[in-house]
Coordinates of C-alpha atoms in Angstrom, one line a residue:
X1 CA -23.0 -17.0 -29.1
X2 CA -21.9 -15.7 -32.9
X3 CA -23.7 -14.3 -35.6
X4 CA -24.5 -18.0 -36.8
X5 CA -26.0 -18.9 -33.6
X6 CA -28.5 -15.9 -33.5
X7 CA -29.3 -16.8 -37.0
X8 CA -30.3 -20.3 -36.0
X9 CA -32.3 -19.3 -32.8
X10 CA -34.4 -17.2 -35.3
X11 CA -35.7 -21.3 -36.2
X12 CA -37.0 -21.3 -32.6
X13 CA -37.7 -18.2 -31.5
X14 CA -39.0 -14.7 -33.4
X15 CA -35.9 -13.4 -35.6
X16 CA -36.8 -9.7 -33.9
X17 CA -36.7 -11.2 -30.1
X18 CA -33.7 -13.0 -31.4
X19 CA -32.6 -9.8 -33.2
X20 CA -32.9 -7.7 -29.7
X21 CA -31.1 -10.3 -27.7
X22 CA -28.2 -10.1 -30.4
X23 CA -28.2 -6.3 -29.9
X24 CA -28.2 -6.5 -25.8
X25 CA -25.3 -9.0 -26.0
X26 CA -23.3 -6.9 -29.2
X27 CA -23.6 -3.8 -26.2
X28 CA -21.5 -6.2 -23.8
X29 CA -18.8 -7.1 -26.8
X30 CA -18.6 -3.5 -27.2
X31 CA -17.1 -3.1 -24.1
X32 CA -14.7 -5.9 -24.0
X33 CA -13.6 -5.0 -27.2
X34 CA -12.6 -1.2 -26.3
X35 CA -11.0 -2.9 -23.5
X36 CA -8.9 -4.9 -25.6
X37 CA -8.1 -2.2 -28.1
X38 CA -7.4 0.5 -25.6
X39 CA -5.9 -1.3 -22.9
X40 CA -6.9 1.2 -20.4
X41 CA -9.2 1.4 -17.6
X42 CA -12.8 2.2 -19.0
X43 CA -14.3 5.7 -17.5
X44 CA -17.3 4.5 -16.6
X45 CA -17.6 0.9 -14.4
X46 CA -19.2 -2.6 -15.7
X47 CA -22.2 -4.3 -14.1
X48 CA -21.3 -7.7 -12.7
X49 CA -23.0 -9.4 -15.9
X50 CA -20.2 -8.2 -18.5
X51 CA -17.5 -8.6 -15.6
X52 CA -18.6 -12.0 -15.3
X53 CA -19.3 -12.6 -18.8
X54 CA -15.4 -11.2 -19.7
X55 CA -13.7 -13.5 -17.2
X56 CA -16.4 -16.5 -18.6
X57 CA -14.4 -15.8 -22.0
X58 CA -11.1 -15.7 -20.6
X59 CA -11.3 -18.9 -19.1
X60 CA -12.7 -20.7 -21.8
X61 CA -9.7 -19.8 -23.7
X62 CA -7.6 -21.7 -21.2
X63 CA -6.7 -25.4 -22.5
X64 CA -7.8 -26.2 -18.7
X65 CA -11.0 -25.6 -20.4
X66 CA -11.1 -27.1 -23.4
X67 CA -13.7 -29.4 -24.0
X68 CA -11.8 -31.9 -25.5
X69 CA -8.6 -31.2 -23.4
X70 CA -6.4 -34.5 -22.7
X71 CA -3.4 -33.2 -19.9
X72 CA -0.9 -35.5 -19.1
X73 CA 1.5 -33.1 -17.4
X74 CA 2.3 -32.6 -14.1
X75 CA 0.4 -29.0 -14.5
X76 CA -3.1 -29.5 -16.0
X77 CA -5.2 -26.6 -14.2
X78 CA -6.7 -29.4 -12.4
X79 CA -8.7 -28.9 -9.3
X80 CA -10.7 -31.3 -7.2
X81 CA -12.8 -28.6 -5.4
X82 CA -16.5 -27.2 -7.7
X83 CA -15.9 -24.3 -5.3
X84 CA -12.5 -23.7 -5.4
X85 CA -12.8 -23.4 -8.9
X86 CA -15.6 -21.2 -9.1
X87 CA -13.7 -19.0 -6.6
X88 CA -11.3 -18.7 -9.5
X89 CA -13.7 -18.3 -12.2
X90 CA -11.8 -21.5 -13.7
X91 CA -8.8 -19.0 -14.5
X92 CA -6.4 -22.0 -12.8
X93 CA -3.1 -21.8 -14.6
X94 CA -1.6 -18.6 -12.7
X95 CA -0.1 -16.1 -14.6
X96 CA 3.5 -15.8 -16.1
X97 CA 6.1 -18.9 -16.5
X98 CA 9.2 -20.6 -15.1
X99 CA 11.3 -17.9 -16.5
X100 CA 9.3 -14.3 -15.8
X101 CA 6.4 -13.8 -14.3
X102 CA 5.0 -11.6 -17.2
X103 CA 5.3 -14.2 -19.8
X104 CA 2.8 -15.8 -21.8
X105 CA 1.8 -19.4 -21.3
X106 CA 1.2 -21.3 -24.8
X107 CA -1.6 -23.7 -22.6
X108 CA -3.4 -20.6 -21.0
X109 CA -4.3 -17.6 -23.3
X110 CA -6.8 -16.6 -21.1
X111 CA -4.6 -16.1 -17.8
X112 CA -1.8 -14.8 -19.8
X113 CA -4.8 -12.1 -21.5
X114 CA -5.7 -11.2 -18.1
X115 CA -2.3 -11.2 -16.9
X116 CA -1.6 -8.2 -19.4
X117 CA -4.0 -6.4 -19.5
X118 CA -4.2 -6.0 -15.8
X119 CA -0.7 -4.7 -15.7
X120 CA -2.0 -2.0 -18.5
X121 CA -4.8 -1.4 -16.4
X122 CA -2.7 -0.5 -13.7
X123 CA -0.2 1.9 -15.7
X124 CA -3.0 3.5 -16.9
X125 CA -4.6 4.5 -13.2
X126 CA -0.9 5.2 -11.8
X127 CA -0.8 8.1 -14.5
X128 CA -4.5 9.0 -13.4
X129 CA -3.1 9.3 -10.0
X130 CA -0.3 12.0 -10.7
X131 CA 2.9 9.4 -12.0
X132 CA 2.5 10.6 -15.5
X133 CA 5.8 10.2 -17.3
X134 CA 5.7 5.9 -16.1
X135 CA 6.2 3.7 -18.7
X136 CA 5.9 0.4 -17.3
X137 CA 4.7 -1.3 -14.0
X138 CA 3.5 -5.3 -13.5
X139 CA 1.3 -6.8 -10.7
X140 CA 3.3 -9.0 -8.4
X141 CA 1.7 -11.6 -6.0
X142 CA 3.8 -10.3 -3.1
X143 CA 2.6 -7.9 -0.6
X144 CA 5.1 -5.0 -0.3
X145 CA 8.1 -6.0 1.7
X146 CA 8.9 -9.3 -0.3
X147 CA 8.2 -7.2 -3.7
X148 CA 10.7 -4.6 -2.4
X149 CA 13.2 -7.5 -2.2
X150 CA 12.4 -8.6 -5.6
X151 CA 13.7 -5.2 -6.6
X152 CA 17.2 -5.4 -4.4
X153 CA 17.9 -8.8 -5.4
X154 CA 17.8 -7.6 -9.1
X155 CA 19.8 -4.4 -8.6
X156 CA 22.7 -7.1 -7.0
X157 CA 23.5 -8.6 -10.5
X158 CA 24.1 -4.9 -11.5
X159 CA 26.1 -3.8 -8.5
X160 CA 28.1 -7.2 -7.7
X161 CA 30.2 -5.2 -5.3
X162 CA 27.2 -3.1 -2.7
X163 CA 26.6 -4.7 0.3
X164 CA 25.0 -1.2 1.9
X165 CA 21.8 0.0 1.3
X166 CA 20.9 3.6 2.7
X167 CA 17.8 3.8 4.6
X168 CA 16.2 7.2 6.1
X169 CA 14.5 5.3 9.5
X170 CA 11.1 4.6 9.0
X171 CA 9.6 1.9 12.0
X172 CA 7.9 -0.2 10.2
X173 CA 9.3 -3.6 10.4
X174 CA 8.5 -5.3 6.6
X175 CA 10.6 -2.2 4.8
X176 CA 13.2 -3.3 6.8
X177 CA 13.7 -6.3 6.7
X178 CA 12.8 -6.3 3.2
X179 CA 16.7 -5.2 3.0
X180 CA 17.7 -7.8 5.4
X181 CA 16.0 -10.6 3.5
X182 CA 17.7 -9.7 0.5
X183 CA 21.3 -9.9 2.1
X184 CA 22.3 -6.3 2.6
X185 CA 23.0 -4.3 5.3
X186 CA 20.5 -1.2 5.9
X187 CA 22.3 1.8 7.2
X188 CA 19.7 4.0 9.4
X189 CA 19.4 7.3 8.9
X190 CA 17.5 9.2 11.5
X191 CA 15.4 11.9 10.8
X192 CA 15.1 15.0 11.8
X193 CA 13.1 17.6 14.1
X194 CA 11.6 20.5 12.4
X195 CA 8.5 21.3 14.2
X196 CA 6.5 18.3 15.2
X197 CA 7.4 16.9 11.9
X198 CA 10.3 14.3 11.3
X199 CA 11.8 14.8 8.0
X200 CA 14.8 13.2 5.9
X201 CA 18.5 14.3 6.8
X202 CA 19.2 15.2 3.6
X203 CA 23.2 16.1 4.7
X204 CA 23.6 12.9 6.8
X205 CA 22.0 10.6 3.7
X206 CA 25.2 12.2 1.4
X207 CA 27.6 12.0 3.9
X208 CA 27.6 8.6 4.4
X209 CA 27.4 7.8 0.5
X210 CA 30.8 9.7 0.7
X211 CA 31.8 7.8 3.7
X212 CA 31.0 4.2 2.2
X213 CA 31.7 4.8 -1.1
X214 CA 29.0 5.2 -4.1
X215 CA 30.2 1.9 -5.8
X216 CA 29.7 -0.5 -2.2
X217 CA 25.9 0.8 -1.9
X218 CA 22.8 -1.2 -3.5
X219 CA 20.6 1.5 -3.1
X220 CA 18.8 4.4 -1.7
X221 CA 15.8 3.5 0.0
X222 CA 13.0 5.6 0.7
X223 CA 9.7 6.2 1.5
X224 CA 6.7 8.5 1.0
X225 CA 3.3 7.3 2.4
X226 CA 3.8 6.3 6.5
X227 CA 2.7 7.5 10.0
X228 CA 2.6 11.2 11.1
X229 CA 4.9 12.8 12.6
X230 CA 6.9 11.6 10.1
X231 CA 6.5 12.9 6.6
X232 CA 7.4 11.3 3.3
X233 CA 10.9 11.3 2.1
X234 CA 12.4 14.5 0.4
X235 CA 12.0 12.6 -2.6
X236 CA 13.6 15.1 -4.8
X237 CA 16.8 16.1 -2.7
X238 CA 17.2 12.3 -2.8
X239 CA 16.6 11.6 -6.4
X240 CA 19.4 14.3 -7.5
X241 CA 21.8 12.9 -4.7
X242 CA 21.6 9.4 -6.8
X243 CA 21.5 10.9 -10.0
X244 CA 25.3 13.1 -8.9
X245 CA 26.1 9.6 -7.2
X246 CA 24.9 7.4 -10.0
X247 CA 22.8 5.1 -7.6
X248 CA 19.9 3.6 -7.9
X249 CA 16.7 5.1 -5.9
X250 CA 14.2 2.4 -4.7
X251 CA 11.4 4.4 -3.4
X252 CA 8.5 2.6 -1.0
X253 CA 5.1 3.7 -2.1
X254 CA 2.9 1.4 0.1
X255 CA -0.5 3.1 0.0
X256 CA 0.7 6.5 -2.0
X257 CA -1.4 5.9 -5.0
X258 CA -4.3 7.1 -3.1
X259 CA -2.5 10.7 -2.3
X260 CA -1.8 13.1 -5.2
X261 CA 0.8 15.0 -2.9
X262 CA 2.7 11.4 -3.3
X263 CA 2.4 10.7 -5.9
X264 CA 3.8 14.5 -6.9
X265 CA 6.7 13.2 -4.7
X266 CA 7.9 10.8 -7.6
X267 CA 6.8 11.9 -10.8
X268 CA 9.0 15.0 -9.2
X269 CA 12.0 12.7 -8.2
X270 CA 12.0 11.1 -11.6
X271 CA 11.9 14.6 -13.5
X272 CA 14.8 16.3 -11.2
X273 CA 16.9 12.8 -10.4
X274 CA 16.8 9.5 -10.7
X275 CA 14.1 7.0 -9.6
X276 CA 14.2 3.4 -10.6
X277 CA 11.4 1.4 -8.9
X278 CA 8.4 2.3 -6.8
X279 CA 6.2 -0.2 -5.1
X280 CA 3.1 0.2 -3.6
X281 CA 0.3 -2.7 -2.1
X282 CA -2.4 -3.5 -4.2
X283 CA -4.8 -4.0 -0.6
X284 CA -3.8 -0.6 0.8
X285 CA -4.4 1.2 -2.7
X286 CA -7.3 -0.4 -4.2
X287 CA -9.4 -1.7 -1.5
X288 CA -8.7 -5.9 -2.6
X289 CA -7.8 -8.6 -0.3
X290 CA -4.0 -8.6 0.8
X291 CA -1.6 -10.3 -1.0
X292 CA 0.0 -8.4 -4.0
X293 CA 2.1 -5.2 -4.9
X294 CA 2.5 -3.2 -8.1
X295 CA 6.2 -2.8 -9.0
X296 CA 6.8 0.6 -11.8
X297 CA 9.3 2.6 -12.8
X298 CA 10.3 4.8 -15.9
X299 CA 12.8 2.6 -17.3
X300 CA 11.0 -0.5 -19.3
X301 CA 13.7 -2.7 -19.3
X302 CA 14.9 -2.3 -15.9
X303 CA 11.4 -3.3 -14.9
X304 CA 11.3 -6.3 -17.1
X305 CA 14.8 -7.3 -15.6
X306 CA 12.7 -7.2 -11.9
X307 CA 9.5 -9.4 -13.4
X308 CA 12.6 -11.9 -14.7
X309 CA 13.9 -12.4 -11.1
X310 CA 10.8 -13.7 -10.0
X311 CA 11.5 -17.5 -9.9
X312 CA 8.5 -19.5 -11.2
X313 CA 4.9 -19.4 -12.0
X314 CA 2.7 -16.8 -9.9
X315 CA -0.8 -16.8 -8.4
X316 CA -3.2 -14.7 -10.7
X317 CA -5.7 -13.9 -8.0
X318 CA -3.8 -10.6 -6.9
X319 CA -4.2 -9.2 -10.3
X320 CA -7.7 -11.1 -10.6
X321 CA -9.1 -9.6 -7.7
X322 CA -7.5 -5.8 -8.9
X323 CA -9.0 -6.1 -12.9
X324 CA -12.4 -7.0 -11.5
X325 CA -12.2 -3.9 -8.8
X326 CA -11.0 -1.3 -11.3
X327 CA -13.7 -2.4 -14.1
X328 CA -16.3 -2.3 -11.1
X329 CA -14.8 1.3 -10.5
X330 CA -14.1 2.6 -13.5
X331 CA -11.7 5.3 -13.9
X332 CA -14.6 7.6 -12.5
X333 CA -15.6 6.0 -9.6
X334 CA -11.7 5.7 -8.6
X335 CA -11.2 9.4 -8.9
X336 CA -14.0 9.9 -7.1
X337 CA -12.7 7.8 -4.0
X338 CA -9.9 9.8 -3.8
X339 CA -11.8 13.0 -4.0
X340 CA -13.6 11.3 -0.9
X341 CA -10.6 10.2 1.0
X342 CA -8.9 14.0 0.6
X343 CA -12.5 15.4 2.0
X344 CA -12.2 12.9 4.8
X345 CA -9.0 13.8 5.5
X346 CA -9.4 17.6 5.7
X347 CA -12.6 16.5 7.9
X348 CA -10.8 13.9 10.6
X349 CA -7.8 17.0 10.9
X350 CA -10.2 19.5 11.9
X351 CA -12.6 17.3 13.8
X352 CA -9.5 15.9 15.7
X353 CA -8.0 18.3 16.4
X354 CA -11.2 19.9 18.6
X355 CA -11.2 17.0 20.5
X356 CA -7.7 17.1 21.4
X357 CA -8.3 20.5 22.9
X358 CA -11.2 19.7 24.8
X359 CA -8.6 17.2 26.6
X360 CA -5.6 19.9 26.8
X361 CA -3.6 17.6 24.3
X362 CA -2.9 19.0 20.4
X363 CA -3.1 17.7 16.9
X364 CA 0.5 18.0 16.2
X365 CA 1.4 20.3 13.0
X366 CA 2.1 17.5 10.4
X367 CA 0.9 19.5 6.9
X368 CA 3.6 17.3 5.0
X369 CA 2.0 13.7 5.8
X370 CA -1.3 14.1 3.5
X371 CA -2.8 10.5 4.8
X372 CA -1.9 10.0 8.6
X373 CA -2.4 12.3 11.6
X374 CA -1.1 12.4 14.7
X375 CA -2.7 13.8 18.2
X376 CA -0.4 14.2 21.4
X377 CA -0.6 11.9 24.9
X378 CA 1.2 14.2 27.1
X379 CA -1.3 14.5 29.6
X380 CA -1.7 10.5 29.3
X381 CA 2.3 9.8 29.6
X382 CA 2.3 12.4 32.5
X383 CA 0.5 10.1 34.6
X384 CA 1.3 6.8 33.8
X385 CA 3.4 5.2 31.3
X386 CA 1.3 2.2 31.1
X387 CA -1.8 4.7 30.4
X388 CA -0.6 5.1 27.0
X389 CA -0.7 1.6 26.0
X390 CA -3.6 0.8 28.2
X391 CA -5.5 3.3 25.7
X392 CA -4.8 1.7 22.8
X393 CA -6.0 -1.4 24.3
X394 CA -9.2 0.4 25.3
X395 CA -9.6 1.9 21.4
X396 CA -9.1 -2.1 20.4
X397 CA -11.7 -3.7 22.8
X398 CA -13.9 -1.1 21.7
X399 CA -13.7 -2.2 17.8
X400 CA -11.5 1.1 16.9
X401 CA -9.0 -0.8 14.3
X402 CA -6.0 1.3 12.8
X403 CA -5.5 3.8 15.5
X404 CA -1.8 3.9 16.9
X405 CA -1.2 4.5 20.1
X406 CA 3.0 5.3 20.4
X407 CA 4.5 5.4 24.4
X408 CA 8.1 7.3 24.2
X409 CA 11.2 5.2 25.1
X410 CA 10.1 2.1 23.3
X411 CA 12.9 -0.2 22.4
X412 CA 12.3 -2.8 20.0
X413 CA 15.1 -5.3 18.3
X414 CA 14.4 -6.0 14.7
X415 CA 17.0 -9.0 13.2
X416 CA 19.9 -7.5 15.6
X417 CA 19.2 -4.1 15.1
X418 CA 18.4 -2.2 18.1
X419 CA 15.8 1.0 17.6
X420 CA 15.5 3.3 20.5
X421 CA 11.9 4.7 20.2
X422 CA 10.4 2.7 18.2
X423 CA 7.5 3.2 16.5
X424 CA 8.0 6.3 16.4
X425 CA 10.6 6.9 13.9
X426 CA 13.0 8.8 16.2
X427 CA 15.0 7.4 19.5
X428 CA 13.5 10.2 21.4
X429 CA 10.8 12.0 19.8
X430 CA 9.1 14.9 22.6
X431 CA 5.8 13.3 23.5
X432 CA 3.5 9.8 23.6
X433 CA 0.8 9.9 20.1
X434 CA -2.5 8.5 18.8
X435 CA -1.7 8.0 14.6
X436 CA -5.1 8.0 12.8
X437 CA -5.1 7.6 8.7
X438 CA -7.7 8.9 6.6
X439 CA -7.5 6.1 3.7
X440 CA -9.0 5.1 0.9
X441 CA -12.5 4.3 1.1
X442 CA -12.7 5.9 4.6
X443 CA -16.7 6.9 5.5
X444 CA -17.6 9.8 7.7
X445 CA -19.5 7.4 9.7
X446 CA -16.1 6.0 10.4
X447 CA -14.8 9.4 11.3
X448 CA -17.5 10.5 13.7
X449 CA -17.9 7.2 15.4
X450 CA -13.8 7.2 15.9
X451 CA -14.0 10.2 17.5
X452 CA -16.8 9.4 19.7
X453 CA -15.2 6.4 21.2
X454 CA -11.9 7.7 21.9
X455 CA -13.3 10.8 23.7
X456 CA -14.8 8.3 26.0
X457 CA -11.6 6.3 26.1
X458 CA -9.1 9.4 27.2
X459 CA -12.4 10.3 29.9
X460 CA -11.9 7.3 31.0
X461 CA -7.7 7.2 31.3
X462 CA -8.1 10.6 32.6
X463 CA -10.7 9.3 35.7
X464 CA -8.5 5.9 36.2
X465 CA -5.5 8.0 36.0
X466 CA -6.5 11.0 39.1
X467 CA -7.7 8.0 40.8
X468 CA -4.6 6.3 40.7
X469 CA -2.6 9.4 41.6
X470 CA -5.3 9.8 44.6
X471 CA -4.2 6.2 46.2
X472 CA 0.2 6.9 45.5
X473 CA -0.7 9.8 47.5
X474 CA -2.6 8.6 50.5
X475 CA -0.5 5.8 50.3
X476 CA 2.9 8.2 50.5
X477 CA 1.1 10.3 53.1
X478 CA 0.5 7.2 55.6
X479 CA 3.9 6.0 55.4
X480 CA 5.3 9.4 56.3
X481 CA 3.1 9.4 59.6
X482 CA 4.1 5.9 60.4
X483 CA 7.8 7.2 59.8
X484 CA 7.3 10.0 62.3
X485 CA 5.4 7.4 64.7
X486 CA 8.1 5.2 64.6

């Protein structure tokens, strides 16, 4: 309702009720309109009423929407499903166009509204978090392996000639073939030992750019937030390397938002070297359903050159679901989940840690990884191989999602490539692990009733395990008498 509508209720109803309905609804345009003007996520969250209310008037302002609307295209934001719709809060037309997938659409000012402002949204908490000096990021309806690919199939067009893309190993199979799916050739680079951590190979990484020759490789890939005992990626060794080598630096943020120490990683990168693109998940970060990625860098144009490679229309419900969770949040309420998730973190190390001494195993010494621990199986692996899995099984029956549980000598083939150990980032790394990640929007509840279940899990390993040993050994011992019968 305008000003001429209030005006006009005041024929119907008291002008001061009217008056004081006016003022109520003026506080909710307030709102929206610092939202528009600012472009940044508001410090304080929104109740659901003026969240709902917002999205109400971007719709409306879709021609899907119109009341008078006559489509006769084969695209007309129609939908046969009430509930489908609603889902969507009507917002139907998707976001971007055939040609980039941050454009605006002439028939759907609303999506395209929400479209942008999201992405600003987004810049603006990815500065909160620690990335300062980024000038530009956009919401992409890809989880984070196919948006990696987005990025290496736009750096091809500017390096005709790569065909190698270096890679410091990290098992975790979507990164990788991320690389593959694109149509280059990942060249591992293993990590290596210092402590229990595994850490980038800086000497090997330049080495083989001398080897290959800067001009035939795509890329350096790498990574900061993954499972302990690997650490993130010497971010800033690596960003000088490309900046000496002049090649570009594609760094794989998954769920970094939510650590500062990350998040220090690139902003440090980008101020020493060079850093083109990181990407990071939208579920991972933000707490939404899976299903998008967040693609920034400091370079504004090389970003708009990745948004261009996207063929086609996109889905808007990724950046849908991500404007209505960070004007829930507010900028507050974010900061103050990552406050948590840093307490819950210190708490699950120490708390672990006890318990792994109570069962003569070790929290292993990790102080790089600031999100995932990792607590030795040695005593597991000892006496049975199959114990180690059979653990994680145990964890899993027992409703205890998340929790790794990584055997030593796995071998696993990923699109031809062979990877001794995998899993655990190295072919031969010393002992069997439990991972455990202290994430965003982790409760000590969580924590505690973690803990509590796996203490009865290794009791019970350790009970099955002795009694196994007990029957080998009777069973050894009779066939040696029957030996000396015979």
């Amino acid at each position: 309702m305008n000003a001429e509508s209030f005006i006009a209720s005041e024929r119907l109803v008291t002008a001061a009720y009217v008056r004081q309905g006016a003022q109520g609804r003026r506080a909710h345009e307030l709102r929206l309109r610092a939202l528009l003007e600012q472009g940044k996520c508001p410090e304080d969250g929104w109740d659901e009423n003026t969240i709902e209310l917002f999205l109400h008037e971007l719709a409306i302002m879709d021609s899907n929407n119109f009341l008078g609307n006559c489509g006769v295209g084969e695209r007309e934001g129609r939908v046969a499903s009430g509930l489908v719709a609603r889902r969507h809060y009507r917002l139907i037309h998707g976001i971007g166009r055939s040609g980039d997938i941050s454009a605006v659409q002439p028939k759907a000012a609303g999506s395209s509204l929400l479209n942008k402002l999201t992405n600003s949204l987004v810049l603006d908490i990815i500065k909160l978090a620690g990335v300062r000096t980024v000038t530009s990021c956009f919401v992409v309806p890809m989880a984070t392996g196919m948006s990696l690919t987005l990025c290496f199939l736009t750096l091809r067009h500017k390096r005709p000639k790569a065909k190698y893309i270096i890679w410091p190993r990290i098992d975790q199979k979507s990164c990788f073939k991320s690389m593959i799916t694109a149509g280059f050739e990942p060249v591992v680079i293993e990590n290596v030992l210092e402590g229990d951590e595994l850490r980038t190979d800086i000497e090997a990484v330049e080495a083989k750019i001398k080897a290959l020759g800067a001009e035939n490789i795509l890329c350096v890939h790498s990574t900061t937030s993954c499972f302990a005992p690997r650490v993130p990626d010497r971010l800033e060794e690596l960003a000088v390397i490309c900046a000496n080598y002049d090649i570009p630096h594609i760094v794989n943020n998954a769920y970094g938002v939510q650590s500062s120490k990350c998040m220090h990683l690139i902003q440090q990168g980008a101020r020493v070297g060079r850093i083109d693109a990181f990407v990071q998940s939208l579920d991972k970060n933000f707490m939404v359903p899976v299903g998008g990625a967040i693609i920034a860098g400091f370079n504004e144009s090389f970003i708009q050159e990745i948004s261009k490679m996207y063929p086609g229309r996109a889905s808007a419900t990724p950046s849908l679901d991500v404007l209505i969770t960070l004007l829930s949040l507010g900028a507050s309420g974010y900061k103050q989940l990552l406050k948590e998730r840093k307490e819950m973190f210190s708490y699950l190390s120490s708390e672990l840690k006890k318990l792994a001494g109570t069962h003569n195993e070790r929290l292993l010494d990790t102080p790089h990884n600031p999100i995932s621990l990792a607590m030795s199986l040695k005593n597991l692996d000892a006496n049975n191989d199959a114990a180690v899995t059979q653990l994680g099984s145990m964890l899993f029956t027992r409703q205890v999602s998340g929790a790794r549980v990584v055997p030593c000598g796995s071998v696993q083939t990923v699109n031809n490539y062979t990877f001794k150990g995998f899993m655990s980032h190295a072919n031969d790394y010393p002992c069997a692990y439990l991972n455990a990640a202290s994430a965003i929007g982790i409760k000590k509840q969580d924590v505690d009733v973690f803990l509590k279940r796996l203490d009865k899990c290794l009791k019970t390993s350790r009970k099955e395990g002795k009694k196994e040993n007990t029957i080998n050994e009777t069973s050894n011992s009779g066939t040696g008498t029957e030996q000396l019968e015979e």
